[in-house]
XYZ file of C-alpha atoms in Angstrom:
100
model
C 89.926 111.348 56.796
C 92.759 109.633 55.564
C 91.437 105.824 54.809
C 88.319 106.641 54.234
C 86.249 106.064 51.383
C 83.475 108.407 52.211
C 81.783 109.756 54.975
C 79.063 106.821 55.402
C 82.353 104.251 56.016
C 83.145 105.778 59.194
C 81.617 103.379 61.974
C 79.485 105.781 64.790
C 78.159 103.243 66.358
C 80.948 104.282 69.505
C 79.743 107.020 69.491
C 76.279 106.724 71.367
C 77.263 108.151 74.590
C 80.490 110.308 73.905
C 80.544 113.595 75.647
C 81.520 114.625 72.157
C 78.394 113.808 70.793
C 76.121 115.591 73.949
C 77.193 118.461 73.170
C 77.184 118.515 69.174
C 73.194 117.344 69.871
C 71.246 120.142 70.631
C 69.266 120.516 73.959
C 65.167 119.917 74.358
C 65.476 123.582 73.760
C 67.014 123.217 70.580
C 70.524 124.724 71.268
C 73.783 122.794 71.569
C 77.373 123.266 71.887
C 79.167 123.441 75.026
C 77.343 126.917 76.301
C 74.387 126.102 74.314
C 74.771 129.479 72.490
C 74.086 127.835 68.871
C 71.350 126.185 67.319
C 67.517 127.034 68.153
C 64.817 126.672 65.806
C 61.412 128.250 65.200
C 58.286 126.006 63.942
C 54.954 126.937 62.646
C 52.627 125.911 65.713
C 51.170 123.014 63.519
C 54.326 121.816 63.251
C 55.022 121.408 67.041
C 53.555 118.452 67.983
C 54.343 116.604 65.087
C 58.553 117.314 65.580
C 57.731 116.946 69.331
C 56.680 112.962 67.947
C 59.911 112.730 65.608
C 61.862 113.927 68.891
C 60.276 111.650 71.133
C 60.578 108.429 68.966
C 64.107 109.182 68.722
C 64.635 109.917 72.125
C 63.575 106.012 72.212
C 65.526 104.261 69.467
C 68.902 106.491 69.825
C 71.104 104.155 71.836
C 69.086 101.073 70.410
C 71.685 98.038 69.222
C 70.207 97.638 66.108
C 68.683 101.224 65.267
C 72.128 102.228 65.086
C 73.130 99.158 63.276
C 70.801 100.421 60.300
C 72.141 103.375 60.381
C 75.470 102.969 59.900
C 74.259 100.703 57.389
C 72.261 103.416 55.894
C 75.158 106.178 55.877
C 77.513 103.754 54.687
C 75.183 103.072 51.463
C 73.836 105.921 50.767
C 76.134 109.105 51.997
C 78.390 110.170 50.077
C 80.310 108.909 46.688
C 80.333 106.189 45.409
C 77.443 104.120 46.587
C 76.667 100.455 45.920
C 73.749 99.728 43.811
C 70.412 99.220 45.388
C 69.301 95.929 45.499
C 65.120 96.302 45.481
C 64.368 93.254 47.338
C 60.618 93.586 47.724
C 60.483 94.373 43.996
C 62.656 91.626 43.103
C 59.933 89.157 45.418
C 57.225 90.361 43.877
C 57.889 90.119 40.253
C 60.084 86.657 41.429
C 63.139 85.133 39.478
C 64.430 88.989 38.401
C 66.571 90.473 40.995
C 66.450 94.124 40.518
């Protein structure tokens, strides 16, 4: 995209409740697209209930004001080339004065 530094400078936020986005999520089911012909996914049984939690907690944050906040935040710093430098703030507090 023309303007664009890398992929994590393009703001998403908008993009919560496109129709756009509906259909490039896949279903419960685990299929998307527009006849829901792609996508699926098989998981070890173990495995079920803990994506079924991952799935669930999302289902929750996904149109939250400052869940996507972070992460546009979060693919801004950290997708793509070049990325700032990580500033370790807890590290920096604990050993205090230093900021790393």
């Amino acid at each position: 995209i023309m303007g664009v530094s890398s992929p994590g400078d393009i703001d998403t936020t908008h993009l919560a409740n496109s129709s756009a986005l509906k259909t490039s999520l896949p279903a419960a089911d685990g299929f998307f697209g527009d006849d829901k012909k792609y996508g699926g996914a098989f998981l070890p049984p173990p495995l079920e209930p803990v994506m079924k939690a991952v799935g669930d907690a999302y289902e929750k944050i996904k149109s939250d004001p400052a869940f996507l906040t972070e992460l546009s935040r979060l693919r801004k710093e950290f997708i793509g080339r070049p990325s700032p430098i990580f500033h370790c703030k807890n590290i920096s507090d604990e050993i205090g004065g230093a900021q790393i």
